[in-house]
């Protein structure tokens, strides 16, 4: 077990100062962080969320990179993350399709392991 944020101390010690918006070859983004960070706002469906929230964000990231890679965690049964979600509480399982309506409570929706898969 561990905390990803603990790695920042070590990485910052190795980092050199760079320009505010450097042009890079590739930008690697954590997909779960993006979804946690970007709430659906007024999106009615998952397709709407994708088009009006997620895609504009990734397009913005491409302004300073030639390529964007988005990585996703795999939620395995019995993992520490799954156990943490279980202890936080249950939400409602929702089938995610482009035409599916957005859940009313986004944070509660994200707590359900099957929804994030």
mmCIF file of N, CA and C in Angstrom:
data_model
loop_
_atom_site.group_PDB
_atom_site.id
_atom_site.type_symbol
_atom_site.label_atom_id
_atom_site.label_comp_id
_atom_site.label_asym_id
_atom_site.label_seq_id
_atom_site.Cartn_x
_atom_site.Cartn_y
_atom_site.Cartn_z
ATOM 1 N N UNK A 1 0.846 -1.176 0.000
ATOM 2 C CA UNK A 1 0.000 0.000 0.000
ATOM 3 C C UNK A 1 0.886 1.232 0.000
ATOM 4 N N UNK A 2 0.310 2.312 -0.395
ATOM 5 C CA UNK A 2 1.076 3.548 -0.436
ATOM 6 C C UNK A 2 0.227 4.669 -0.967
ATOM 7 N N UNK A 3 0.828 5.806 -1.089
ATOM 8 C CA UNK A 3 0.142 6.985 -1.559
ATOM 9 C C UNK A 3 0.952 7.565 -2.709
ATOM 10 N N UNK A 4 0.303 7.732 -3.868
ATOM 11 C CA UNK A 4 1.006 8.267 -5.036
ATOM 12 C C UNK A 4 1.622 9.622 -4.730
ATOM 13 N N UNK A 5 0.960 10.409 -3.895
ATOM 14 C CA UNK A 5 1.459 11.746 -3.574
ATOM 15 C C UNK A 5 2.813 11.692 -2.881
ATOM 16 N N UNK A 6 3.117 10.585 -2.183
ATOM 17 C CA UNK A 6 4.419 10.448 -1.525
ATOM 18 C C UNK A 6 5.562 10.452 -2.534
ATOM 19 N N UNK A 7 5.271 10.029 -3.750
ATOM 20 C CA UNK A 7 6.305 10.011 -4.790
ATOM 21 C C UNK A 7 6.690 11.416 -5.236
ATOM 22 N N UNK A 8 5.790 12.375 -5.053
ATOM 23 C CA UNK A 8 6.060 13.741 -5.502
ATOM 24 C C UNK A 8 7.284 14.333 -4.839
ATOM 25 N N UNK A 9 7.496 14.056 -3.567
ATOM 26 C CA UNK A 9 8.651 14.595 -2.854
ATOM 27 C C UNK A 9 9.930 14.156 -3.554
ATOM 28 N N UNK A 10 10.008 12.875 -3.871
ATOM 29 C CA UNK A 10 11.193 12.339 -4.536
ATOM 30 C C UNK A 10 11.340 12.890 -5.952
ATOM 31 N N UNK A 11 10.226 12.948 -6.679
ATOM 32 C CA UNK A 11 10.273 13.430 -8.062
ATOM 33 C C UNK A 11 10.606 14.914 -8.138
ATOM 34 N N UNK A 12 10.070 15.710 -7.226
ATOM 35 C CA UNK A 12 10.365 17.141 -7.226
ATOM 36 C C UNK A 12 11.836 17.411 -6.964
ATOM 37 N N UNK A 13 12.471 16.562 -6.166
ATOM 38 C CA UNK A 13 13.896 16.723 -5.888
ATOM 39 C C UNK A 13 14.731 16.507 -7.152
ATOM 40 N N UNK A 14 14.228 15.688 -8.068
ATOM 41 C CA UNK A 14 14.949 15.398 -9.309
ATOM 42 C C UNK A 14 14.605 16.362 -10.439
ATOM 43 N N UNK A 15 13.530 17.109 -10.286
ATOM 44 C CA UNK A 15 13.017 17.952 -11.367
ATOM 45 C C UNK A 15 13.833 19.226 -11.523
ATOM 46 N N UNK A 16 13.930 19.655 -12.770
ATOM 47 C CA UNK A 16 14.550 20.941 -13.090
ATOM 48 C C UNK A 16 13.444 21.911 -13.462
ATOM 49 N N UNK A 17 13.583 23.187 -13.127
ATOM 50 C CA UNK A 17 12.558 24.160 -13.515
ATOM 51 C C UNK A 17 12.428 24.217 -15.041
ATOM 52 N N UNK A 18 11.193 24.338 -15.508
ATOM 53 C CA UNK A 18 10.933 24.437 -16.946
ATOM 54 C C UNK A 18 9.986 25.602 -17.205
ATOM 55 N N UNK A 19 9.827 25.932 -18.461
ATOM 56 C CA UNK A 19 8.903 26.993 -18.847
ATOM 57 C C UNK A 19 7.488 26.637 -18.398
ATOM 58 N N UNK A 20 6.637 27.639 -18.275
ATOM 59 C CA UNK A 20 5.271 27.440 -17.798
ATOM 60 C C UNK A 20 4.486 26.460 -18.663
ATOM 61 N N UNK A 21 4.588 26.552 -19.965
ATOM 62 C CA UNK A 21 3.872 25.666 -20.881
ATOM 63 C C UNK A 21 4.828 25.107 -21.926
ATOM 64 N N UNK A 22 5.690 24.205 -21.526
ATOM 65 C CA UNK A 22 6.662 23.694 -22.495
ATOM 66 C C UNK A 22 5.999 22.823 -23.553
ATOM 67 N N UNK A 23 6.545 22.824 -24.757
ATOM 68 C CA UNK A 23 6.085 21.918 -25.800
ATOM 69 C C UNK A 23 6.765 20.578 -25.554
ATOM 70 N N UNK A 24 5.983 19.531 -25.421
ATOM 71 C CA UNK A 24 6.528 18.203 -25.154
ATOM 72 C C UNK A 24 6.073 17.234 -26.238
ATOM 73 N N UNK A 25 6.752 16.121 -26.338
ATOM 74 C CA UNK A 25 6.388 15.113 -27.325
ATOM 75 C C UNK A 25 5.126 14.380 -26.912
ATOM 76 N N UNK A 26 5.063 13.961 -25.650
ATOM 77 C CA UNK A 26 3.906 13.194 -25.174
ATOM 78 C C UNK A 26 3.513 13.660 -23.781
ATOM 79 N N UNK A 27 2.229 13.663 -23.541
ATOM 80 C CA UNK A 27 1.677 13.995 -22.241
ATOM 81 C C UNK A 27 0.882 12.778 -21.782
ATOM 82 N N UNK A 28 1.223 12.237 -20.620
ATOM 83 C CA UNK A 28 0.532 11.057 -20.095
ATOM 84 C C UNK A 28 -0.409 11.522 -18.989
ATOM 85 N N UNK A 29 -1.691 11.241 -19.178
ATOM 86 C CA UNK A 29 -2.716 11.678 -18.234
ATOM 87 C C UNK A 29 -3.337 10.479 -17.533
ATOM 88 N N UNK A 30 -3.716 10.659 -16.287
ATOM 89 C CA UNK A 30 -4.403 9.633 -15.508
ATOM 90 C C UNK A 30 -5.904 9.804 -15.743
ATOM 91 N N UNK A 31 -6.519 8.844 -16.430
ATOM 92 C CA UNK A 31 -7.926 8.932 -16.798
ATOM 93 C C UNK A 31 -8.853 9.092 -15.603
ATOM 94 N N UNK A 32 -8.561 8.385 -14.514
ATOM 95 C CA UNK A 32 -9.406 8.474 -13.325
ATOM 96 C C UNK A 32 -9.336 9.873 -12.729
ATOM 97 N N UNK A 33 -8.164 10.466 -12.730
ATOM 98 C CA UNK A 33 -8.009 11.820 -12.207
ATOM 99 C C UNK A 33 -8.817 12.799 -13.055
ATOM 100 N N UNK A 34 -8.786 12.625 -14.364
ATOM 101 C CA UNK A 34 -9.553 13.503 -15.249
ATOM 102 C C UNK A 34 -11.043 13.421 -14.920
ATOM 103 N N UNK A 35 -11.554 12.206 -14.779
ATOM 104 C CA UNK A 35 -12.974 12.022 -14.494
ATOM 105 C C UNK A 35 -13.330 12.573 -13.116
ATOM 106 N N UNK A 36 -12.453 12.392 -12.130
ATOM 107 C CA UNK A 36 -12.701 12.938 -10.794
ATOM 108 C C UNK A 36 -12.647 14.470 -10.815
ATOM 109 N N UNK A 37 -11.748 15.010 -11.622
ATOM 110 C CA UNK A 37 -11.515 16.449 -11.661
ATOM 111 C C UNK A 37 -12.580 17.204 -12.457
ATOM 112 N N UNK A 38 -13.075 16.595 -13.526
ATOM 113 C CA UNK A 38 -14.005 17.277 -14.423
ATOM 114 C C UNK A 38 -15.431 16.790 -14.201
ATOM 115 N N UNK A 39 -16.188 17.535 -13.438
ATOM 116 C CA UNK A 39 -17.573 17.139 -13.174
ATOM 117 C C UNK A 39 -18.410 17.301 -14.447
ATOM 118 N N UNK A 40 -19.511 16.571 -14.527
ATOM 119 C CA UNK A 40 -20.342 16.604 -15.734
ATOM 120 C C UNK A 40 -21.031 17.933 -15.998
ATOM 121 N N UNK A 41 -21.042 18.819 -15.024
ATOM 122 C CA UNK A 41 -21.707 20.128 -15.154
ATOM 123 C C UNK A 41 -23.141 19.937 -15.602
ATOM 124 N N UNK A 42 -23.487 20.440 -16.788
ATOM 125 C CA UNK A 42 -24.861 20.360 -17.287
ATOM 126 C C UNK A 42 -25.058 19.252 -18.316
ATOM 127 N N UNK A 43 -24.132 18.316 -18.396
ATOM 128 C CA UNK A 43 -24.227 17.230 -19.368
ATOM 129 C C UNK A 43 -25.451 16.366 -19.069
ATOM 130 N N UNK A 44 -26.188 16.022 -20.102
ATOM 131 C CA UNK A 44 -27.389 15.200 -19.941
ATOM 132 C C UNK A 44 -27.088 13.714 -20.084
ATOM 133 N N UNK A 45 -26.142 13.366 -20.969
ATOM 134 C CA UNK A 45 -25.785 11.962 -21.222
ATOM 135 C C UNK A 45 -24.263 11.819 -21.164
ATOM 136 N N UNK A 46 -23.797 10.572 -21.158
ATOM 137 C CA UNK A 46 -22.356 10.339 -21.164
ATOM 138 C C UNK A 46 -21.728 10.818 -22.472
ATOM 139 N N UNK A 47 -22.460 10.735 -23.556
ATOM 140 C CA UNK A 47 -21.956 11.256 -24.832
ATOM 141 C C UNK A 47 -21.774 12.775 -24.725
ATOM 142 N N UNK A 48 -22.743 13.439 -24.157
ATOM 143 C CA UNK A 48 -22.669 14.878 -23.964
ATOM 144 C C UNK A 48 -21.473 15.230 -23.073
ATOM 145 N N UNK A 49 -21.276 14.480 -22.003
ATOM 146 C CA UNK A 49 -20.140 14.673 -21.089
ATOM 147 C C UNK A 49 -18.827 14.525 -21.850
ATOM 148 N N UNK A 50 -18.755 13.498 -22.665
ATOM 149 C CA UNK A 50 -17.550 13.259 -23.450
ATOM 150 C C UNK A 50 -17.256 14.425 -24.396
ATOM 151 N N UNK A 51 -18.288 14.872 -25.100
ATOM 152 C CA UNK A 51 -18.103 15.914 -26.115
ATOM 153 C C UNK A 51 -17.901 17.312 -25.534
ATOM 154 N N UNK A 52 -18.582 17.618 -24.439
ATOM 155 C CA UNK A 52 -18.553 18.993 -23.931
ATOM 156 C C UNK A 52 -17.576 19.212 -22.775
ATOM 157 N N UNK A 53 -17.106 18.120 -22.153
ATOM 158 C CA UNK A 53 -16.206 18.281 -21.000
ATOM 159 C C UNK A 53 -14.860 17.583 -21.238
ATOM 160 N N UNK A 54 -14.896 16.287 -21.503
ATOM 161 C CA UNK A 54 -13.652 15.517 -21.620
ATOM 162 C C UNK A 54 -12.851 15.903 -22.865
ATOM 163 N N UNK A 55 -13.489 15.918 -24.025
ATOM 164 C CA UNK A 55 -12.758 16.215 -25.268
ATOM 165 C C UNK A 55 -12.165 17.627 -25.285
ATOM 166 N N UNK A 56 -12.882 18.660 -24.848
ATOM 167 C CA UNK A 56 -12.240 19.979 -24.792
ATOM 168 C C UNK A 56 -11.006 19.997 -23.876
ATOM 169 N N UNK A 57 -11.074 19.251 -22.777
ATOM 170 C CA UNK A 57 -9.922 19.189 -21.879
ATOM 171 C C UNK A 57 -8.729 18.527 -22.579
ATOM 172 N N UNK A 58 -8.959 17.396 -23.237
ATOM 173 C CA UNK A 58 -7.848 16.720 -23.919
ATOM 174 C C UNK A 58 -7.342 17.547 -25.100
ATOM 175 N N UNK A 59 -8.240 18.227 -25.797
ATOM 176 C CA UNK A 59 -7.807 19.122 -26.880
ATOM 177 C C UNK A 59 -6.893 20.221 -26.337
ATOM 178 N N UNK A 60 -7.237 20.751 -25.172
ATOM 179 C CA UNK A 60 -6.411 21.785 -24.539
ATOM 180 C C UNK A 60 -5.022 21.234 -24.213
ATOM 181 N N UNK A 61 -4.974 19.979 -23.772
ATOM 182 C CA UNK A 61 -3.687 19.360 -23.455
ATOM 183 C C UNK A 61 -2.819 19.191 -24.708
ATOM 184 N N UNK A 62 -3.457 19.014 -25.855
ATOM 185 C CA UNK A 62 -2.720 18.856 -27.116
ATOM 186 C C UNK A 62 -2.080 20.150 -27.610
ATOM 187 N N UNK A 63 -2.457 21.277 -27.013
ATOM 188 C CA UNK A 63 -1.838 22.539 -27.405
ATOM 189 C C UNK A 63 -0.353 22.572 -27.052
ATOM 190 N N UNK A 64 0.065 21.736 -26.091
ATOM 191 C CA UNK A 64 1.452 21.749 -25.631
ATOM 192 C C UNK A 64 2.129 20.391 -25.764
ATOM 193 N N UNK A 65 1.505 19.487 -26.511
ATOM 194 C CA UNK A 65 2.084 18.154 -26.696
ATOM 195 C C UNK A 65 1.727 17.641 -28.080
ATOM 196 N N UNK A 66 2.592 16.822 -28.617
ATOM 197 C CA UNK A 66 2.323 16.215 -29.917
ATOM 198 C C UNK A 66 1.396 15.016 -29.791
ATOM 199 N N UNK A 67 1.352 14.451 -28.591
ATOM 200 C CA UNK A 67 0.584 13.221 -28.389
ATOM 201 C C UNK A 67 0.057 13.198 -26.954
ATOM 202 N N UNK A 68 -1.130 12.637 -26.786
ATOM 203 C CA UNK A 68 -1.730 12.456 -25.461
ATOM 204 C C UNK A 68 -1.980 10.965 -25.258
ATOM 205 N N UNK A 69 -1.522 10.441 -24.133
ATOM 206 C CA UNK A 69 -1.842 9.074 -23.728
ATOM 207 C C UNK A 69 -2.633 9.164 -22.428
ATOM 208 N N UNK A 70 -3.761 8.482 -22.368
ATOM 209 C CA UNK A 70 -4.562 8.449 -21.148
ATOM 210 C C UNK A 70 -4.500 7.038 -20.598
ATOM 211 N N UNK A 71 -4.048 6.903 -19.363
ATOM 212 C CA UNK A 71 -3.939 5.594 -18.721
ATOM 213 C C UNK A 71 -5.051 5.453 -17.694
ATOM 214 N N UNK A 72 -5.505 4.215 -17.492
ATOM 215 C CA UNK A 72 -6.609 3.923 -16.578
ATOM 216 C C UNK A 72 -6.179 2.825 -15.623
ATOM 217 N N UNK A 73 -6.594 2.948 -14.365
ATOM 218 C CA UNK A 73 -6.388 1.893 -13.380
ATOM 219 C C UNK A 73 -7.277 0.711 -13.722
ATOM 220 N N UNK A 74 -6.851 -0.462 -13.297
ATOM 221 C CA UNK A 74 -7.693 -1.649 -13.383
ATOM 222 C C UNK A 74 -8.125 -1.970 -11.965
ATOM 223 N N UNK A 75 -9.428 -2.007 -11.738
ATOM 224 C CA UNK A 75 -9.953 -2.277 -10.402
ATOM 225 C C UNK A 75 -10.141 -3.778 -10.229
ATOM 226 N N UNK A 76 -9.177 -4.398 -9.605
ATOM 227 C CA UNK A 76 -9.264 -5.835 -9.399
ATOM 228 C C UNK A 76 -9.951 -6.140 -8.066
ATOM 229 N N UNK A 77 -10.681 -7.247 -8.063
ATOM 230 C CA UNK A 77 -11.377 -7.689 -6.858
ATOM 231 C C UNK A 77 -10.358 -7.926 -5.754
ATOM 232 N N UNK A 78 -10.627 -7.418 -4.567
ATOM 233 C CA UNK A 78 -9.737 -7.627 -3.433
ATOM 234 C C UNK A 78 -8.596 -6.631 -3.352
ATOM 235 N N UNK A 79 -8.529 -5.669 -4.260
ATOM 236 C CA UNK A 79 -7.456 -4.678 -4.216
ATOM 237 C C UNK A 79 -7.701 -3.683 -3.091
ATOM 238 N N UNK A 80 -6.674 -2.945 -2.737
ATOM 239 C CA UNK A 80 -6.796 -1.930 -1.697
ATOM 240 C C UNK A 80 -7.796 -0.860 -2.121
ATOM 241 N N UNK A 81 -7.761 -0.480 -3.397
ATOM 242 C CA UNK A 81 -8.686 0.546 -3.887
ATOM 243 C C UNK A 81 -10.135 0.051 -3.802
ATOM 244 N N UNK A 82 -10.369 -1.212 -4.176
ATOM 245 C CA UNK A 82 -11.722 -1.769 -4.094
ATOM 246 C C UNK A 82 -12.188 -1.826 -2.641
ATOM 247 N N UNK A 83 -11.290 -2.193 -1.739
ATOM 248 C CA UNK A 83 -11.642 -2.264 -0.321
ATOM 249 C C UNK A 83 -11.956 -0.872 0.225
ATOM 250 N N UNK A 84 -11.204 0.126 -0.219
ATOM 251 C CA UNK A 84 -11.453 1.504 0.218
ATOM 252 C C UNK A 84 -12.812 1.967 -0.268
ATOM 253 N N UNK A 85 -13.133 1.672 -1.513
ATOM 254 C CA UNK A 85 -14.446 2.067 -2.039
ATOM 255 C C UNK A 85 -15.565 1.375 -1.265
ATOM 256 N N UNK A 86 -15.352 0.118 -0.914
ATOM 257 C CA UNK A 86 -16.362 -0.617 -0.146
ATOM 258 C C UNK A 86 -16.602 0.058 1.206
ATOM 259 N N UNK A 87 -15.519 0.515 1.847
ATOM 260 C CA UNK A 87 -15.665 1.118 3.169
ATOM 261 C C UNK A 87 -16.305 2.506 3.100
ATOM 262 N N UNK A 88 -16.147 3.212 1.970
ATOM 263 C CA UNK A 88 -16.727 4.547 1.821
ATOM 264 C C UNK A 88 -18.247 4.455 1.745
ATOM 265 N N UNK A 89 -18.715 3.433 1.091
ATOM 266 C CA UNK A 89 -20.167 3.285 0.989
ATOM 267 C C UNK A 89 -20.589 2.847 -0.387
ATOM 268 N N UNK A 90 -21.822 2.461 -0.479
ATOM 269 C CA UNK A 90 -22.381 1.968 -1.726
ATOM 270 C C UNK A 90 -23.108 3.071 -2.460
ATOM 271 N N UNK A 91 -23.149 2.937 -3.744
ATOM 272 C CA UNK A 91 -23.932 3.827 -4.580
ATOM 273 C C UNK A 91 -24.774 2.955 -5.478
ATOM 274 N N UNK A 92 -25.246 3.519 -6.543
ATOM 275 C CA UNK A 92 -26.098 2.785 -7.474
ATOM 276 C C UNK A 92 -25.288 2.395 -8.702
ATOM 277 N N UNK A 93 -25.376 1.108 -9.080
ATOM 278 C CA UNK A 93 -24.716 0.628 -10.293
ATOM 279 C C UNK A 93 -25.487 1.150 -11.480
ATOM 280 N N UNK A 94 -24.791 1.710 -12.457
ATOM 281 C CA UNK A 94 -25.432 2.276 -13.639
ATOM 282 C C UNK A 94 -24.691 1.787 -14.863
ATOM 283 N N UNK A 95 -25.440 1.342 -15.852
ATOM 284 C CA UNK A 95 -24.836 0.906 -17.101
ATOM 285 C C UNK A 95 -24.402 2.150 -17.881
ATOM 286 N N UNK A 96 -23.119 2.211 -18.222
ATOM 287 C CA UNK A 96 -22.579 3.383 -18.895
ATOM 288 C C UNK A 96 -22.561 3.138 -20.400
ATOM 289 N N UNK A 97 -23.387 3.893 -21.083
ATOM 290 C CA UNK A 97 -23.437 3.893 -22.548
ATOM 291 C C UNK A 97 -23.532 5.345 -22.985
ATOM 292 N N UNK A 98 -23.221 5.610 -24.243
ATOM 293 C CA UNK A 98 -23.268 6.987 -24.727
ATOM 294 C C UNK A 98 -24.614 7.645 -24.454
ATOM 295 N N UNK A 99 -25.687 6.892 -24.628
ATOM 296 C CA UNK A 99 -27.029 7.465 -24.484
ATOM 297 C C UNK A 99 -27.546 7.460 -23.043
ATOM 298 N N UNK A 100 -26.793 6.857 -22.119
ATOM 299 C CA UNK A 100 -27.233 6.810 -20.715
ATOM 300 C C UNK A 100 -27.271 8.205 -20.115
ATOM 301 N N UNK A 101 -28.306 8.455 -19.305
ATOM 302 C CA UNK A 101 -28.408 9.737 -18.615
ATOM 303 C C UNK A 101 -27.337 9.814 -17.532
ATOM 304 N N UNK A 102 -26.839 11.010 -17.327
ATOM 305 C CA UNK A 102 -25.821 11.227 -16.304
ATOM 306 C C UNK A 102 -26.439 11.029 -14.925
ATOM 307 N N UNK A 103 -25.678 10.438 -13.994
ATOM 308 C CA UNK A 103 -26.192 10.289 -12.631
ATOM 309 C C UNK A 103 -26.323 11.654 -11.963
ATOM 310 N N UNK A 104 -27.279 11.769 -11.068
ATOM 311 C CA UNK A 104 -27.509 13.036 -10.371
ATOM 312 C C UNK A 104 -26.359 13.333 -9.416
ATOM 313 N N UNK A 105 -25.905 12.315 -8.684
ATOM 314 C CA UNK A 105 -24.814 12.499 -7.734
ATOM 315 C C UNK A 105 -23.550 11.865 -8.311
ATOM 316 N N UNK A 106 -22.697 12.670 -8.922
ATOM 317 C CA UNK A 106 -21.495 12.199 -9.623
ATOM 318 C C UNK A 106 -20.529 11.495 -8.673
ATOM 319 N N UNK A 107 -20.270 12.081 -7.509
ATOM 320 C CA UNK A 107 -19.323 11.484 -6.560
ATOM 321 C C UNK A 107 -19.820 10.125 -6.071
ATOM 322 N N UNK A 108 -21.103 10.007 -5.813
ATOM 323 C CA UNK A 108 -21.673 8.732 -5.391
ATOM 324 C C UNK A 108 -21.550 7.694 -6.509
ATOM 325 N N UNK A 109 -21.777 8.133 -7.732
ATOM 326 C CA UNK A 109 -21.644 7.252 -8.893
ATOM 327 C C UNK A 109 -20.216 6.704 -9.002
ATOM 328 N N UNK A 110 -19.222 7.562 -8.773
ATOM 329 C CA UNK A 110 -17.823 7.149 -8.895
ATOM 330 C C UNK A 110 -17.373 6.225 -7.769
ATOM 331 N N UNK A 111 -18.117 6.172 -6.677
ATOM 332 C CA UNK A 111 -17.762 5.288 -5.561
ATOM 333 C C UNK A 111 -18.033 3.818 -5.865
ATOM 334 N N UNK A 112 -18.876 3.547 -6.846
ATOM 335 C CA UNK A 112 -19.227 2.157 -7.164
ATOM 336 C C UNK A 112 -18.161 1.583 -8.100
ATOM 337 N N UNK A 113 -17.481 0.565 -7.623
ATOM 338 C CA UNK A 113 -16.379 -0.030 -8.359
ATOM 339 C C UNK A 113 -16.786 -0.429 -9.793
ATOM 340 N N UNK A 114 -17.964 -1.014 -9.956
ATOM 341 C CA UNK A 114 -18.408 -1.451 -11.273
ATOM 342 C C UNK A 114 -18.634 -0.268 -12.217
ATOM 343 N N UNK A 115 -19.021 0.879 -11.693
ATOM 344 C CA UNK A 115 -19.225 2.056 -12.545
ATOM 345 C C UNK A 115 -17.898 2.574 -13.092
ATOM 346 N N UNK A 116 -16.859 2.516 -12.298
ATOM 347 C CA UNK A 116 -15.568 3.030 -12.750
ATOM 348 C C UNK A 116 -14.864 2.056 -13.686
ATOM 349 N N UNK A 117 -15.273 0.803 -13.661
ATOM 350 C CA UNK A 117 -14.684 -0.162 -14.583
ATOM 351 C C UNK A 117 -15.147 0.144 -15.997
#
